[in-house]
mmCIF file of C-alpha atoms in Angstrom:
data_model
loop_
_atom_site.group_PDB
_atom_site.id
_atom_site.type_symbol
_atom_site.label_atom_id
_atom_site.label_comp_id
_atom_site.label_asym_id
_atom_site.label_seq_id
_atom_site.Cartn_x
_atom_site.Cartn_y
_atom_site.Cartn_z
ATOM 1 C CA MET A 1478 -13.349 -53.579 -14.401
ATOM 2 C CA THR A 1479 -11.752 -52.816 -11.152
ATOM 3 C CA GLN A 1480 -11.182 -55.943 -9.694
ATOM 4 C CA PRO A 1481 -12.338 -55.819 -5.504
ATOM 5 C CA SER A 1482 -9.563 -55.521 -2.806
ATOM 6 C CA ALA A 1483 -9.102 -58.141 -0.443
ATOM 7 C CA GLU A 1484 -10.205 -55.140 2.451
ATOM 8 C CA THR A 1485 -13.730 -55.519 3.601
ATOM 9 C CA TRP A 1486 -15.844 -52.408 2.759
ATOM 10 C CA HIS A 1487 -16.037 -51.506 6.603
ATOM 11 C CA ALA A 1488 -12.794 -51.422 7.211
ATOM 12 C CA ALA A 1489 -11.954 -49.608 4.214
ATOM 13 C CA LEU A 1490 -14.736 -46.819 4.916
ATOM 14 C CA ASP A 1491 -13.343 -46.529 8.586
ATOM 15 C CA ARG A 1492 -10.011 -46.032 6.680
ATOM 16 C CA LEU A 1493 -10.795 -43.726 4.046
ATOM 17 C CA GLN A 1494 -12.950 -41.535 6.483
ATOM 18 C CA ARG A 1495 -10.238 -41.310 8.885
ATOM 19 C CA SER A 1496 -7.969 -39.995 6.064
ATOM 20 C CA GLY A 1497 -10.443 -37.838 4.421
ATOM 21 C CA VAL A 1498 -10.184 -39.453 0.840
ATOM 22 C CA PRO A 1499 -12.874 -39.130 -1.418
ATOM 23 C CA HIS A 1500 -15.075 -42.195 -1.490
ATOM 24 C CA VAL A 1501 -18.746 -43.466 -1.811
ATOM 25 C CA LEU A 1502 -20.698 -46.480 0.171
ATOM 26 C CA ALA A 1503 -22.965 -47.910 -2.016
ATOM 27 C CA SER A 1504 -25.600 -49.889 0.129
ATOM 28 C CA GLN A 1505 -28.335 -51.894 -2.065
ATOM 29 C CA ILE A 1506 -31.725 -50.825 0.048
ATOM 30 C CA THR A 1507 -34.489 -53.260 -1.428
ATOM 31 C CA SER A 1508 -34.548 -55.408 -4.073
ATOM 32 C CA ALA A 1509 -37.567 -57.424 -5.824
ATOM 33 C CA GLY A 1510 -37.249 -60.687 -7.106
ATOM 34 C CA SER A 1511 -34.165 -62.499 -8.455
ATOM 35 C CA THR A 1512 -30.596 -60.555 -7.152
ATOM 36 C CA PRO A 1513 -27.122 -61.773 -7.022
ATOM 37 C CA ARG A 1514 -27.018 -60.196 -2.757
ATOM 38 C CA GLU A 1515 -29.998 -58.902 -0.470
ATOM 39 C CA PRO A 1516 -30.839 -55.858 0.532
ATOM 40 C CA GLY A 1517 -28.072 -54.531 3.227
ATOM 41 C CA ALA A 1518 -25.036 -55.534 0.897
ATOM 42 C CA ARG A 1519 -22.702 -52.066 0.493
ATOM 43 C CA MET A 1520 -19.062 -51.483 -1.497
ATOM 44 C CA VAL A 1521 -17.125 -48.747 -0.586
ATOM 45 C CA ILE A 1522 -15.905 -46.673 -4.054
ATOM 46 C CA THR A 1523 -12.889 -44.742 -4.739
ATOM 47 C CA GLN A 1524 -11.189 -43.577 -8.271
ATOM 48 C CA GLU A 1525 -8.463 -45.935 -7.609
ATOM 49 C CA ALA A 1526 -10.266 -49.108 -5.933
ATOM 50 C CA VAL A 1527 -13.674 -51.202 -4.944
ATOM 51 C CA TYR A 1528 -14.252 -52.642 -1.608
ATOM 52 C CA ASP A 1529 -16.276 -55.919 -1.447
ATOM 53 C CA THR A 1530 -18.905 -56.603 -3.734
ATOM 54 C CA LEU A 1531 -22.934 -55.938 -4.589
ATOM 55 C CA GLY A 1532 -23.092 -58.794 -6.902
ATOM 56 C CA GLY A 1533 -20.717 -58.395 -10.034
ATOM 57 C CA GLY A 1534 -21.729 -58.059 -13.473
ATOM 58 C CA THR A 1535 -23.031 -55.277 -15.018
ATOM 59 C CA PHE A 1536 -24.932 -54.465 -12.058
ATOM 60 C CA GLU A 1537 -22.330 -53.641 -10.362
ATOM 61 C CA TRP A 1538 -19.722 -51.864 -13.279
ATOM 62 C CA GLN A 1539 -22.970 -49.408 -13.680
ATOM 63 C CA THR A 1540 -23.373 -49.172 -9.589
ATOM 64 C CA ILE A 1541 -19.025 -48.204 -9.611
ATOM 65 C CA HIS A 1542 -19.758 -45.959 -12.781
ATOM 66 C CA ALA A 1543 -21.885 -43.848 -11.430
ATOM 67 C CA ALA A 1544 -19.762 -43.405 -8.162
ATOM 68 C CA ARG A 1545 -17.263 -42.692 -9.439
ATOM 69 C CA ASP A 1546 -18.940 -40.099 -11.868
ATOM 70 C CA PHE A 1547 -20.193 -38.280 -8.685
ATOM 71 C CA LEU A 1548 -16.561 -38.339 -7.228
ATOM 72 C CA GLN A 1549 -15.691 -36.420 -10.231
ATOM 73 C CA GLN A 1550 -17.863 -33.940 -10.250
ATOM 74 C CA GLY A 1551 -17.419 -33.224 -6.505
ATOM 75 C CA ARG A 1552 -21.144 -34.251 -5.921
ATOM 76 C CA ALA A 1553 -21.601 -35.342 -2.052
ATOM 77 C CA GLY A 1554 -24.123 -36.201 -0.066
ATOM 78 C CA PHE A 1555 -27.312 -39.208 -1.032
ATOM 79 C CA HIS A 1556 -28.008 -40.353 -4.201
ATOM 80 C CA LEU A 1557 -30.450 -43.279 -5.237
ATOM 81 C CA GLU A 1558 -30.285 -45.476 -8.081
ATOM 82 C CA ALA A 1559 -32.359 -48.049 -9.268
ATOM 83 C CA PHE A 1560 -31.532 -50.982 -11.396
ATOM 84 C CA SER A 1561 -33.514 -53.168 -13.480
ATOM 85 C CA LEU A 1562 -31.692 -56.734 -13.560
ATOM 86 C CA GLY A 1563 -32.830 -58.311 -16.774
ATOM 87 C CA GLY A 1564 -32.749 -58.331 -20.889
ATOM 88 C CA ARG A 1565 -31.131 -55.210 -21.698
ATOM 89 C CA SER A 1566 -28.248 -54.899 -18.448
ATOM 90 C CA GLY A 1567 -26.852 -58.413 -19.374
ATOM 91 C CA GLN A 1568 -27.541 -59.808 -16.334
ATOM 92 C CA CYS A 1569 -29.519 -63.162 -15.911
ATOM 93 C CA CYS A 1570 -31.349 -62.509 -12.877
ATOM 94 C CA GLY A 1571 -33.678 -60.264 -13.485
ATOM 95 C CA GLY A 1572 -34.738 -58.838 -10.937
ATOM 96 C CA TYR A 1573 -34.879 -55.330 -9.491
ATOM 97 C CA VAL A 1574 -32.346 -53.302 -6.647
ATOM 98 C CA ASN A 1575 -32.575 -49.950 -5.113
ATOM 99 C CA VAL A 1576 -28.739 -48.731 -4.638
ATOM 100 C CA LEU A 1577 -28.217 -45.815 -2.359
ATOM 101 C CA LEU A 1578 -24.995 -43.907 -2.680
ATOM 102 C CA GLU A 1579 -23.471 -41.840 -0.083
ATOM 103 C CA VAL A 1580 -20.502 -40.241 -1.678
ATOM 104 C CA PHE A 1581 -17.908 -38.407 0.402
ATOM 105 C CA PRO A 1582 -15.523 -35.834 -1.037
ATOM 106 C CA GLY A 1583 -13.041 -36.512 1.500
ATOM 107 C CA ALA A 1584 -11.643 -33.589 3.598
ATOM 108 C CA ALA A 1585 -7.635 -32.351 3.669
ATOM 109 C CA THR A 1586 -6.463 -32.919 7.131
ATOM 110 C CA ASN A 1587 -5.550 -29.770 9.284
ATOM 111 C CA ILE A 1588 -3.611 -29.629 12.464
ATOM 112 C CA ALA A 1589 -3.430 -27.184 15.119
ATOM 113 C CA LEU A 1590 -0.919 -27.266 17.980
ATOM 114 C CA PHE A 1591 -1.435 -25.237 21.065
ATOM 115 C CA GLY A 1592 0.790 -24.527 24.154
ATOM 116 C CA ALA A 1593 3.710 -25.695 22.377
ATOM 117 C CA GLY A 1594 5.595 -22.814 23.731
ATOM 118 C CA MET A 1595 8.610 -22.757 26.645
ATOM 119 C CA SER A 1596 7.612 -23.320 29.952
ATOM 120 C CA ASP A 1597 8.354 -20.923 33.077
ATOM 121 C CA GLU A 1598 10.652 -22.760 35.362
ATOM 122 C CA ARG A 1599 11.044 -19.575 38.255
ATOM 123 C CA SER A 1600 11.131 -20.708 42.080
#
């Protein structure tokens, strides 16, 4: 599994948005029962890195895997994922979590420079 970076999710989001790197903002929007984090917890995921955490374990691995699949497929937009944190997931929490994945496909940076011609200094 990818180790989380020391950079916070909001710093990474700002940097990735500015640089046009494809990324996913994962936000825990609801929870029921026992869960590792509360609604509002966020993490940012790229193909190579993870920034912050939603609580670790299988649940987080599944979130990262889903985010990277969306990135690879170029499926920009919003995707709601539901996770049960008991039995089959291998998590001991036993609760339920909904995570919103906001997929940003990135963009190439284009620069257009106007008015860089020579000046005419006639008197």
